[in-house]
Coordinates of C-alpha atoms in Angstrom, one line a residue:
X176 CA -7.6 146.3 41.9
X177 CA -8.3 142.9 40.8
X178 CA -9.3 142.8 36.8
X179 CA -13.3 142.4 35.9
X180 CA -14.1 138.7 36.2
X181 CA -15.7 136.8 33.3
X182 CA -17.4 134.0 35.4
X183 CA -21.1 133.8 36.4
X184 CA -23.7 132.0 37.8
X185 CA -24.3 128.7 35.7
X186 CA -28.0 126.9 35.2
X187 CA -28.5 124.6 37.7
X188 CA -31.6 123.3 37.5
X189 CA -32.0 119.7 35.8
X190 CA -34.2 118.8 32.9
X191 CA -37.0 117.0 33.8
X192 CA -37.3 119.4 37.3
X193 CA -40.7 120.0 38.3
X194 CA -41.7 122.7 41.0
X195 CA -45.1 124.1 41.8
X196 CA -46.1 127.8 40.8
X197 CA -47.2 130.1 43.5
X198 CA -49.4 132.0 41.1
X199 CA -52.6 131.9 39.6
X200 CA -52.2 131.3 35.5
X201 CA -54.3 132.4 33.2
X202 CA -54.1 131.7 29.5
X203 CA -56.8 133.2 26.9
X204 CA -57.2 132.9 23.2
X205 CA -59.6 136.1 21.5
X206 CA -60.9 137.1 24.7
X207 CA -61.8 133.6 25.8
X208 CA -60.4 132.0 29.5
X209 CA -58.2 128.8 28.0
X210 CA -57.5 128.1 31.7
X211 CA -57.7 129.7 34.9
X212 CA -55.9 128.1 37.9
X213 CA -53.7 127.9 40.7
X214 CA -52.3 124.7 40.2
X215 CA -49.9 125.3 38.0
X216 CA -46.1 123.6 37.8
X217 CA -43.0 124.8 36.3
X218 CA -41.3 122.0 34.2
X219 CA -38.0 122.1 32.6
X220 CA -37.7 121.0 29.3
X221 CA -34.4 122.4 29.0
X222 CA -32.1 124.3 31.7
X223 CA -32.5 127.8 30.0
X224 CA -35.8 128.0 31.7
X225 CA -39.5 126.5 32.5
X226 CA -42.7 126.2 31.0
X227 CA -45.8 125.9 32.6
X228 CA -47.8 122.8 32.5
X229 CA -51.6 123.1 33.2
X230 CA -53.9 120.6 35.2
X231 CA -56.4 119.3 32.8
X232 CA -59.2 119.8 35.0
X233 CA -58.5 123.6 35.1
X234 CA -59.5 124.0 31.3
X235 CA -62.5 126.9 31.3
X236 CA -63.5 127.0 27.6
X237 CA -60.9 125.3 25.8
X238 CA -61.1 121.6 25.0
X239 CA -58.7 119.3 23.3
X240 CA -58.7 117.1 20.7
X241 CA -56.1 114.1 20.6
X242 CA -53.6 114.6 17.5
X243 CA -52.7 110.5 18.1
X244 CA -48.8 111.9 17.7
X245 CA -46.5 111.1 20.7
X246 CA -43.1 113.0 21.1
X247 CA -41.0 112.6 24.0
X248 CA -40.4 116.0 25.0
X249 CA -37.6 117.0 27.4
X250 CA -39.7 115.8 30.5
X251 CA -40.8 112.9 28.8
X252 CA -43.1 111.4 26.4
X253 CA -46.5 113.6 25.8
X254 CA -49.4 113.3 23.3
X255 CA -50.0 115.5 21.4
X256 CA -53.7 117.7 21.2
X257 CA -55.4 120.5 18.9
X258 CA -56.9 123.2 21.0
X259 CA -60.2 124.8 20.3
X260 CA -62.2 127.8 22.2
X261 CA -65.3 128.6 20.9
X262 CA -64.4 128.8 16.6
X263 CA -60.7 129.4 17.3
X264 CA -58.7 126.4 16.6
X265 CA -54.6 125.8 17.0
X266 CA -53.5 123.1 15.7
X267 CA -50.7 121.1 18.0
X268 CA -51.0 123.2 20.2
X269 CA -50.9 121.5 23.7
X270 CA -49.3 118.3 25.0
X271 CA -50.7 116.1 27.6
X272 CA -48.0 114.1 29.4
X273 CA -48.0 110.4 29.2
X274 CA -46.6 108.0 31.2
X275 CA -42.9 107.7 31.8
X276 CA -42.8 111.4 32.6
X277 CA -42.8 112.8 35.9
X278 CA -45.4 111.3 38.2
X279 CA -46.4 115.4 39.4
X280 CA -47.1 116.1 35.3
X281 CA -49.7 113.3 34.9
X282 CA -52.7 114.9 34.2
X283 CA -51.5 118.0 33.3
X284 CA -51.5 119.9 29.6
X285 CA -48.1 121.9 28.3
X286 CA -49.4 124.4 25.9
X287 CA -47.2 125.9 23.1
X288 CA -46.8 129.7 24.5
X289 CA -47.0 131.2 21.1
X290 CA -50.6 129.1 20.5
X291 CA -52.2 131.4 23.0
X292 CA -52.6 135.2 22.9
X293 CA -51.9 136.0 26.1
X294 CA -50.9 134.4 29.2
X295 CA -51.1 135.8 32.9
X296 CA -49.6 135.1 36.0
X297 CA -51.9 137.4 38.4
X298 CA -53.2 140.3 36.3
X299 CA -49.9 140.8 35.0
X300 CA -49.3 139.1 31.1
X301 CA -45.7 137.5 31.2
X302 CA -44.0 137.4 27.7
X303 CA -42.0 135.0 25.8
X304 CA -42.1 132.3 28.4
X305 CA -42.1 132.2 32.2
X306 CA -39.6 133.8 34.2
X307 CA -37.5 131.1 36.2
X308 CA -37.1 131.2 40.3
X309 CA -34.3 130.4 40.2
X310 CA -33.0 133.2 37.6
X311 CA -32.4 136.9 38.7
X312 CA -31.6 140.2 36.4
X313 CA -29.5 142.8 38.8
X314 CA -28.7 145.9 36.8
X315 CA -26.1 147.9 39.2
X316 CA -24.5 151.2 38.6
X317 CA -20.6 151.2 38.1
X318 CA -17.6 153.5 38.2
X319 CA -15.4 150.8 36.1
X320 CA -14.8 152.6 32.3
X321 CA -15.9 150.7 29.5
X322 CA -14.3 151.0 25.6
X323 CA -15.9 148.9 22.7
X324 CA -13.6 148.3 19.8
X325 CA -14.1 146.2 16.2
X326 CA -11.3 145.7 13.9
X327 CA -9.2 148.0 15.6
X328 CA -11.8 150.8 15.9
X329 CA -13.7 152.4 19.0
X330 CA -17.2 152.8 18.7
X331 CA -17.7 153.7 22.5
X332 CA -16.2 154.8 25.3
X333 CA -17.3 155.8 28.5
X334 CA -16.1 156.7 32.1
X335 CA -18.8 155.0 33.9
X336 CA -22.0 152.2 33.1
X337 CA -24.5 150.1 33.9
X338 CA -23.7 146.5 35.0
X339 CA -26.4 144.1 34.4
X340 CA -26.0 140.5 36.1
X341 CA -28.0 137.5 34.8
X342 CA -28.3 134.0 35.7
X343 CA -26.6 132.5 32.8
X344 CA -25.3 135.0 30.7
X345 CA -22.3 137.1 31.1
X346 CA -22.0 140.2 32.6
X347 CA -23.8 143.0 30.1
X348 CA -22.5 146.7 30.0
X349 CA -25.2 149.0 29.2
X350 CA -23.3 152.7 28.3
X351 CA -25.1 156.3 28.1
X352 CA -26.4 157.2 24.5
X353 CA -23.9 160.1 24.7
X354 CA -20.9 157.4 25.2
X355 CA -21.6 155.3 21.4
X356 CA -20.4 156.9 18.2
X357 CA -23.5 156.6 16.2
X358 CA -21.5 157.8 13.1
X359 CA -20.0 154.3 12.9
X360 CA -23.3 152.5 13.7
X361 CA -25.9 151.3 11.6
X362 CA -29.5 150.6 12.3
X363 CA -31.2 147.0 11.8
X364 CA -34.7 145.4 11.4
X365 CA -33.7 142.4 14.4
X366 CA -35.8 142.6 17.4
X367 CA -35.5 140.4 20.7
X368 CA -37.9 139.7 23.2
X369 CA -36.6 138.7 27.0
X370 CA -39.6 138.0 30.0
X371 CA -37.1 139.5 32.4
X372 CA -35.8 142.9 30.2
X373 CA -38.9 143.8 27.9
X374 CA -38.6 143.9 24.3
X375 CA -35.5 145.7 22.9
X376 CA -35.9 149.2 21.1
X377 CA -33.3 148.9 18.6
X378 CA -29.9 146.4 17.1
X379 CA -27.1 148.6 15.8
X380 CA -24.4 146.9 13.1
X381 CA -21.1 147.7 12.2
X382 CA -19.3 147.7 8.9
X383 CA -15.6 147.5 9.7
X384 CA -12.4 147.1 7.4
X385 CA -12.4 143.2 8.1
X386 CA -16.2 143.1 6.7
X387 CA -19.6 143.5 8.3
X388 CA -20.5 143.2 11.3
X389 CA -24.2 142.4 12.0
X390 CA -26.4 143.4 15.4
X391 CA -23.7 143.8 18.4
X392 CA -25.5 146.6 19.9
X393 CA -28.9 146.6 21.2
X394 CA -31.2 149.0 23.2
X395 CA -33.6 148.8 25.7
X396 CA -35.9 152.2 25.8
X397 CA -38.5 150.9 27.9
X398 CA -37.5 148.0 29.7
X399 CA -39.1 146.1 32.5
X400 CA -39.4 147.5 36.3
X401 CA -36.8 144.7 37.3
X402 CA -34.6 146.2 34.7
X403 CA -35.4 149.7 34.4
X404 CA -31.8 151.0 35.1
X405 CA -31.1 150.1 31.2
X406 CA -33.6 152.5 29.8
X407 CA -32.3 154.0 26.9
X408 CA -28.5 152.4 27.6
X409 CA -27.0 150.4 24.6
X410 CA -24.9 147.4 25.4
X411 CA -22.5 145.1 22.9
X412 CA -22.5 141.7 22.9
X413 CA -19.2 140.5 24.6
X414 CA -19.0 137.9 22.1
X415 CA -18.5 139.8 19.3
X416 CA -16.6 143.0 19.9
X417 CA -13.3 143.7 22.2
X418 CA -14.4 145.1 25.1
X419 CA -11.9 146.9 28.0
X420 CA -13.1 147.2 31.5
X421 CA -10.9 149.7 33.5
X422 CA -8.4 149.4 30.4
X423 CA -7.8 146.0 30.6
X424 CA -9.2 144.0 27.7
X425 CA -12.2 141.6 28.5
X426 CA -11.1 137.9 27.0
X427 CA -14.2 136.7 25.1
X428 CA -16.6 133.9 25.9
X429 CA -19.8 132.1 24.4
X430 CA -22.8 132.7 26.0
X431 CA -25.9 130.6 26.1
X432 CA -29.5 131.1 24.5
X433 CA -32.0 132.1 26.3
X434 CA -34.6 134.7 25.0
X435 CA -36.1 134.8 21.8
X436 CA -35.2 136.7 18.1
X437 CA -38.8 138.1 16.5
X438 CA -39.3 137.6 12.4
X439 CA -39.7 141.0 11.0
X440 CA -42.3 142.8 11.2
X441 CA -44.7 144.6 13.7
X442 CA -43.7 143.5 17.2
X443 CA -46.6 141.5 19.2
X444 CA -48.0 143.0 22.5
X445 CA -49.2 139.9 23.7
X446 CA -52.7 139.9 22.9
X447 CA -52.3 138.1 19.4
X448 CA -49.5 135.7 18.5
X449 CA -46.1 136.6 17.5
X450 CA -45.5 134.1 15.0
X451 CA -42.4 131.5 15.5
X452 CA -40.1 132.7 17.7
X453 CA -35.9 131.9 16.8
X454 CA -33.8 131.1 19.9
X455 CA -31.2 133.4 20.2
X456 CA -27.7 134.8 21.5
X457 CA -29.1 137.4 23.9
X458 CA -28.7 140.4 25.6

């Protein structure tokens, strides 16, 4: 049998892309309707994954007030607004594109996800930012054995696992709780937010003879329905221990950002903001 392959899909799409969303978007601040439409786009400001931009004309109850700043943001140049609904105001917090951007942005409005307190597509809130279409998460069951070692010591082993396949990242390998010596684990503050797995449960460190080593094991206890295979499964990052797949060692490889690291602290449900967010090395 061939050995376990350490190639995947790349990102494809270009920055500057623009597509239209299928969906009706909804963004709300305290219970008031920012926007409400069905006009939405994705642009890509970067490859990792979209934002939405809004048509002006679909503002409900929020109205904006022109900063006079001009950045050129990843799609192009954009001006810079304050938004207020009703006596809520967030400062910087939307962008109207200008021109020399995309002829499909002009007259629309990118708002900063974190300025608004929740944001819908349907009657379903999305988290973190939106979920690309042309990204997938496939979590798969798998006979090949997986062992985790660090400095020479094996913190996991196990005869079976989850495989979970996403655009961009490396293949993850999520292992039963009974598989993980806890013994050797230690329990951290970090928690990470991803729009397509949820909001993980718990990072896991490791202090080995060659000196610490922080959050290389995360759990998901109640994932997303796209990823709901993981639930209660810890994974390591590739990256940062030696993993063997069917007893043949897995050579190591960066991976890219693409979800989000929270600040400490109570985790945000989406219907208040979660503070800055920190890109992040993800799961």
């Amino acid at each position: 049998m061939a050995i376990e392959s350490t190639l995947h899909p790349s990102l494809i799409v270009p920055v500057g892309h623009v597509e239209p969303v299928p969906r009706r978007i909804r963004g709300l601040i305290g219970g008031h309707v920012v926007f409400d439409t069905r006009r939405a786009l994705y642009v890509w400001e970067w490859q990792a994954y979209p934002q939405f931009t809004i048509p002006v004309e679909d503002l409900v109850e929020g109205a904006l007030h022109d900063d006079a700043h001009t950045e050129r943001l990843g799609a192009g140049p954009a001006h810079r607004h304050t938004l207020q609904v009703g006596r809520e105001v967030r400062e910087g917090a939307a962008w109207v594109w200008g021109e020399g951007a995309p002829e499909a942005l002009h007259g629309t409005v990118r708002f900063e996800w974190e300025a608004l307190d929740t944001w819908l597509e349907e009657d379903e809130p999305v988290f973190v930012h939106p979920r690309s279409p042309y990204s997938r998460v496939d979590a798969l069951r798998s006979s090949s054995s997986v062992r985790v070692e660090v400095d020479g010591e094996v913190l996991a082993e196990a005869s079976q696992c989850v495989k979970l396949f996403e655009t961009g990242l490396p293949t993850r390998y999520y292992l039963d709780r009974t598989d993980v010596d806890w013994n050797r684990l230690q329990r951290s503050d970090t928690v990470t937010r991803c729009p397509y797995k949820g909001t993980t449960s718990s990072y896991w460190s490791f202090d080995g003879a060659a000196g610490p080593h922080p959050d290389i094991a995360w759990t998901y206890d109640f994932p997303t329905i796209h990823a709901n295979r993981i639930a209660g499964m810890t994974a390591f990052y590739n990256e940062r221990v030696d993993l063997f797949i069917d007893g043949v060692p897995l050579p190591k490889q960066p991976s890219r950002a693409l979800c989000h690291t929270l600040p400490p602290g109570p985790v945000s449900t989406g219907t208040s903001p979660s503070g800055p967010l920190r890109r992040s090395h993800h799961e």
